[in-house]
Structures are given as C-alpha cells and as structure tokens.
Coordinates of C-alpha atoms in Angstrom, one line a residue:
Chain A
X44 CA 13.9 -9.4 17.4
X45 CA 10.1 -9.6 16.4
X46 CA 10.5 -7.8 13.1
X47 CA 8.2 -5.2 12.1
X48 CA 4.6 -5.9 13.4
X49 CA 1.7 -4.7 11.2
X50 CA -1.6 -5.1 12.1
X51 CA -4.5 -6.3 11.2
X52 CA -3.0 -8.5 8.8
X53 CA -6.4 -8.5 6.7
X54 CA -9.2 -5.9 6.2
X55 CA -12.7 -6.1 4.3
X56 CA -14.7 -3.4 4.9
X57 CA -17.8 -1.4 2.9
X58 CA -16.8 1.9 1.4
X59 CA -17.0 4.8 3.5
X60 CA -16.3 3.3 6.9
X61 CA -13.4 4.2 8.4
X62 CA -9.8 1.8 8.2
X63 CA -7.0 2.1 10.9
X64 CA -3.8 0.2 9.9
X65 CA -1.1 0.0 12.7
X66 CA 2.7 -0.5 12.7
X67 CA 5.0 -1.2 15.5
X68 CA 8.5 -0.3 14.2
X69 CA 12.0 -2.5 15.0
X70 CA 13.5 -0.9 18.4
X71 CA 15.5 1.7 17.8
X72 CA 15.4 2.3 14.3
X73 CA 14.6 6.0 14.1
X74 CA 12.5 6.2 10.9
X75 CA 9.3 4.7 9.9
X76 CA 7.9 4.3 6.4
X77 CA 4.2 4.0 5.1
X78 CA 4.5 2.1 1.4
X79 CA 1.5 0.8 -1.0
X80 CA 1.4 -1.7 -3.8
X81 CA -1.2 -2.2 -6.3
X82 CA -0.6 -3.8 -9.3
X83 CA -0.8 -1.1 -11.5
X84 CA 1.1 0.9 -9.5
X85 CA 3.5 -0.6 -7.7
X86 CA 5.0 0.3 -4.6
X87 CA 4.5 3.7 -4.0
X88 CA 5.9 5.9 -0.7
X89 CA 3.2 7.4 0.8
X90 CA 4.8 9.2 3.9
X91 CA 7.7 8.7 6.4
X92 CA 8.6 9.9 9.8
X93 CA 11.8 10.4 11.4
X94 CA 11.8 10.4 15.2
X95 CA 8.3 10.5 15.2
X96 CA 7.7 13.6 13.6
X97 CA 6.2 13.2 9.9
X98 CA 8.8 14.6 6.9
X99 CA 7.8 14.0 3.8
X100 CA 3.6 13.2 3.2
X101 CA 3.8 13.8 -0.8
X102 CA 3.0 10.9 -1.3
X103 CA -0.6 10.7 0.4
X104 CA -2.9 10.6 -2.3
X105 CA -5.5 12.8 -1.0
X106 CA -6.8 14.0 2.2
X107 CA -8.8 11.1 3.1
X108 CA -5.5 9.7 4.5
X109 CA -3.8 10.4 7.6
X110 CA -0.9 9.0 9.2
X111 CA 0.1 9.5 12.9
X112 CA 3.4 8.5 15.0
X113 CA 2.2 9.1 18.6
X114 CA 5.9 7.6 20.0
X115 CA 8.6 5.6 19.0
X116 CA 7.1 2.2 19.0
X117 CA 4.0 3.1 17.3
X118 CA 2.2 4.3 13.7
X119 CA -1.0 4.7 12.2
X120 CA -2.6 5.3 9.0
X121 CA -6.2 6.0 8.5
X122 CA -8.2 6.3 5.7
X123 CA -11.5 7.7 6.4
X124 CA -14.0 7.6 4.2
X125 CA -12.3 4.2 2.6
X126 CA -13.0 4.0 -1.4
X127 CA -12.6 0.4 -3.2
X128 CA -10.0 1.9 -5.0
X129 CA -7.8 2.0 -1.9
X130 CA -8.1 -1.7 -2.1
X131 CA -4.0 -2.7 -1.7
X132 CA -1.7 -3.7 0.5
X133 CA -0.1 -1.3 2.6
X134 CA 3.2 -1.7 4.3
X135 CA 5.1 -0.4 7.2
X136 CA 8.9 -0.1 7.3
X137 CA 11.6 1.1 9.6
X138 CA 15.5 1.6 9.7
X139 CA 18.1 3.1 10.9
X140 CA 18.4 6.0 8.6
X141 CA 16.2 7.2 5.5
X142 CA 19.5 6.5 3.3
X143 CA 19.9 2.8 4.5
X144 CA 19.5 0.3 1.8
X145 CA 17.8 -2.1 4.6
X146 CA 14.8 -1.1 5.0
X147 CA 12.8 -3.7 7.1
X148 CA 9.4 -4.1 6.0
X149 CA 6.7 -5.4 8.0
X150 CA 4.2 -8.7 6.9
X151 CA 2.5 -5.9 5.1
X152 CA -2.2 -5.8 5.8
X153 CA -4.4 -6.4 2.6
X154 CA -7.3 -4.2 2.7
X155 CA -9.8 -4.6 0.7
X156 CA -12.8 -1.8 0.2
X157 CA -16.1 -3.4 -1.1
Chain B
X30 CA 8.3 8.8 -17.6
X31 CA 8.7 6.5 -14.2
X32 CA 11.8 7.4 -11.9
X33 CA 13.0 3.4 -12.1
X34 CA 12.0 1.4 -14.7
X35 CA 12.0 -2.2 -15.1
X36 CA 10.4 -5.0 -17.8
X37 CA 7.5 -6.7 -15.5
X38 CA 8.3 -9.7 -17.1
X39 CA 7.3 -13.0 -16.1
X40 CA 11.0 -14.7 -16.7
X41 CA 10.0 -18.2 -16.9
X42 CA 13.5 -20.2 -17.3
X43 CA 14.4 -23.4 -16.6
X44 CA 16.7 -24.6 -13.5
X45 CA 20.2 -23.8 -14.4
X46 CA 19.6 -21.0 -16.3
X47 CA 21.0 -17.6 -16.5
X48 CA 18.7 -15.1 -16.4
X49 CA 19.2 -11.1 -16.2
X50 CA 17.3 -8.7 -15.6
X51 CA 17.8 -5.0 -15.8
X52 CA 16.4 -1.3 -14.8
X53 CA 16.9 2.1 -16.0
X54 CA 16.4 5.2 -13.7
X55 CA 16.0 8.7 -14.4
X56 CA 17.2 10.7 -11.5
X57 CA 21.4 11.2 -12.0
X58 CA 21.8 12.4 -8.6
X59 CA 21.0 9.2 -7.5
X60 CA 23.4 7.6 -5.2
X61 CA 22.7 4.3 -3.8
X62 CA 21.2 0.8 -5.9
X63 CA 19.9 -1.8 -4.6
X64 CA 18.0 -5.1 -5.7
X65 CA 15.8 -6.2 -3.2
X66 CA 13.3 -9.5 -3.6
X67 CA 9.5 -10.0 -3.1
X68 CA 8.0 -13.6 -3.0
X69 CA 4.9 -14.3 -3.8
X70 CA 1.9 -12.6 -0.6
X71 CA 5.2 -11.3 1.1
X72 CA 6.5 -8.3 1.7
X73 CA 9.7 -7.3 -0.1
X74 CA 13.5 -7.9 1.2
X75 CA 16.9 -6.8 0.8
X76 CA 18.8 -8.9 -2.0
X77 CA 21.8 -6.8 -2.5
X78 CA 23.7 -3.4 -3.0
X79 CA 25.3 -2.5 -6.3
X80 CA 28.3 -1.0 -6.6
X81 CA 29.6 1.5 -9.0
X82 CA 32.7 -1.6 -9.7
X83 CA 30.4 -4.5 -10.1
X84 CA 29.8 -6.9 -6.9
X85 CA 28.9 -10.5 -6.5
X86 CA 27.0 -12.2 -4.1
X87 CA 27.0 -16.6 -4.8
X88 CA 24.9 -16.8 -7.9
X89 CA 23.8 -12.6 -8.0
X90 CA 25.9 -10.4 -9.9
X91 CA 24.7 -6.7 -10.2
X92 CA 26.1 -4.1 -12.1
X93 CA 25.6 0.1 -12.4
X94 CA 26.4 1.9 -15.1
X95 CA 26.2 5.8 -13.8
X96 CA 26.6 7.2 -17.2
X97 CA 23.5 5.4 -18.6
X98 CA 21.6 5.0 -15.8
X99 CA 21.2 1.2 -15.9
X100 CA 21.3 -1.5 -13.1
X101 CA 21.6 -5.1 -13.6
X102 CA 21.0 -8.3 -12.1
X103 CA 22.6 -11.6 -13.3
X104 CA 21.3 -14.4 -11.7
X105 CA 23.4 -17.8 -12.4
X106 CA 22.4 -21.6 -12.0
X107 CA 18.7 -20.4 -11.4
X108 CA 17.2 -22.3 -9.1
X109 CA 13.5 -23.2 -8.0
X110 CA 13.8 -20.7 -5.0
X111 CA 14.6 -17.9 -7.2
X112 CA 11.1 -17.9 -8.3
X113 CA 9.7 -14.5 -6.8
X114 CA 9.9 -10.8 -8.1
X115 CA 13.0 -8.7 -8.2
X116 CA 12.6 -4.8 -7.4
X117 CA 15.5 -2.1 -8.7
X118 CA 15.6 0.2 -6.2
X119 CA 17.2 3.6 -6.2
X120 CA 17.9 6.0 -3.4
X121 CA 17.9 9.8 -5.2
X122 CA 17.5 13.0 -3.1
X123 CA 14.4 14.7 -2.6
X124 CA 14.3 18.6 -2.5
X125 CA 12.9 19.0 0.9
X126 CA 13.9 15.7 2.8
X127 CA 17.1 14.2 2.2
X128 CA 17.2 11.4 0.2
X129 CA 14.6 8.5 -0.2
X130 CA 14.1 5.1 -1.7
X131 CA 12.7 4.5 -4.9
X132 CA 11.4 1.4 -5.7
X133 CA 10.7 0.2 -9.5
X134 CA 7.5 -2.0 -10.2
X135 CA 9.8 -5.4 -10.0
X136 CA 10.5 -7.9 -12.7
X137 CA 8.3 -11.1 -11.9
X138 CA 11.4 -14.7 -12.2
X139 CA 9.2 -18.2 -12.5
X140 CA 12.2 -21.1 -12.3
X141 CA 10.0 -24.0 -13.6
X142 CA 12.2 -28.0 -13.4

C-alpha cells in the first residue's frame, strides 16, 4: 500500500495567489482528514469528510479556505487569497472510521506564504 | 483553557533513562487515549492506545486516570531513537459529528549518548 499521498510536497508562493494542496486517501478508508501544525498552534483539525461528503468544517479558519472531496480517492484544500500567516504544514489523513485511533497521515506539504 | 494539555518540553536525557511524560485533558466524555509519535519534518504516527487498566508495549507504558483526567507515558531504557515528539491524543465527542481526535501540542524527547 502507497500510504497517503499528499502533494506538492513543498509550496512557496507570494501572498494573494492562490494554493491548491491535494490528498489521495489509503483505499478504502472511508474518511478523510485535513490537519495543520504551526508551532504556536499545534495541530489543529481543520475539516473532515466521511464518504466524500464534508462533516465537520469548524475548524476552517476563515473563508479564504475551502476544501473539496470530488470521489473517494481524491481531496483538496485551497486557500485563495494565501496570507504569510497560513505559512504551515498541512496534513491529510484517512481511516477507517472517525473513532479509530490509527489515523494514517500523509508526508504532510510545507507551504510557505511570502 | 486547551482541550489536551501537555509540557512542550524539550526532555533531554541520557540513554538509559526513564523518562515520563504526561497530559491532562479537559473533556470527561472523552473515550479513547492514545500516544502517537512525530519525528523530526515527519508527519505524526500511532505509538499506542491507553487503557483505562494500564498497558505496556516493550519499553512504553501508558497510563489513564479517568477521574483526573491525566494520561501518561513512561518510557524505559531511552534510547537514541526515541528522540522525536510525543503527542496525547484524545478522542471526545463533538455535538454535531460523532466523535473526533484531539491532538495535544506534543512533548519534544532529545536522547543525547
């Protein structure tokens, strides 16, 4: 099994443009998790999906983020316009069920907003 | 007040060591604790459950205490490889979704020979 895939695995980019992270989930596993962690803060939930469809987005910080699940295999979040403070690393996880204590994160992409 | 808690640390201990570390959570409808591990530029794994009677795992030993709301992690013989940070994580319901995991801002181990 290939793991969680998370791409790109790096991101510079000027504040304002527009960032598309993407996640390609374990096969099978039904949900899909968007984390963050910053230093100060941690890692912090910011939305999850179970078969595709989103559940909980409370954790989005503000509406400059969007996250998408078109199918099974496949997850996006955007940020649009970026802002240096959402300079962090961003990673995707899946399991079997929200309550499973193995969650299986992905390599994880380091963005960082100049 | 953060939902888990734990000392940032660093740990810095010598090989053979024991070393413990501990967390504190705030939800008491919590159900499930677990320690998972983050080395350093990687993204964070599954260590181990803890269980309400205490479980063991080699050199890991966790430990809940429900009525205080405290997890710990004992780590013996420390070893070089242990060096990486060590993330309480509680799964607690949410009002509107089920239940979810939690994940406290880790406790940074550095083993040093």
């Amino acid at each position: 099994d290939a793991g969680v895939i998370q791409s790109p695995r790096h991101e510079v980019t000027e504040m304002g443009q527009e960032v598309t992270l993407r996640c390609k989930p374990i096969s099978g596993h039904d949900y899909l998790f968007w984390y963050r962690q910053t230093m100060m803060r941690g890692l912090e939930l910011l939305i999850y999906f179970n078969n595709n469809v989103p559940i909980d987005d409370s954790g989005m910080p503000e509406d400059r983020f969007s996250a998408k699940m078109p199918n099974a295999s496949f997850s996006t979040l955007k940020i649009q316009p970026s802002e240096p403070r959402d300079s962090a690393v961003y990673f995707c996880a899946s399991s079997f069920l929200a309550t499973s204590e193995t969650q299986y994160f992905g390599p994880g992409t380091r963005l960082l907003v100049l | 007040r953060k939902e888990v808690e734990q000392d940032p640390g660093p740990f810095n201990v010598p090989e053979g060591a024991t070393v413990a570390f501990n967390c504190t959570y705030s939800n008491s409808a919590s159900q499930s604790f677990f320690w998972y591990r983050q080395d350093c530029r990687k993204e964070p794994k599954l260590l181990m459950s803890v269980y309400s009677s205490g479980n063991e795992d080699g050199r890991f030993t966790a430990q809940l205490n429900r009525a205080s709301q405290y997890i710990s992690l004992l780590i013996r013989d420390s070893k070089l490889s242990d060096s990486a940070t060590y993330l309480c994580v509680v799964n607690q319901p949410l009002y509107n979704a089920g239940n979810m995991l939690t994940f406290g801002g880790g406790t940074r181990l550095m083993v040093k020979p």
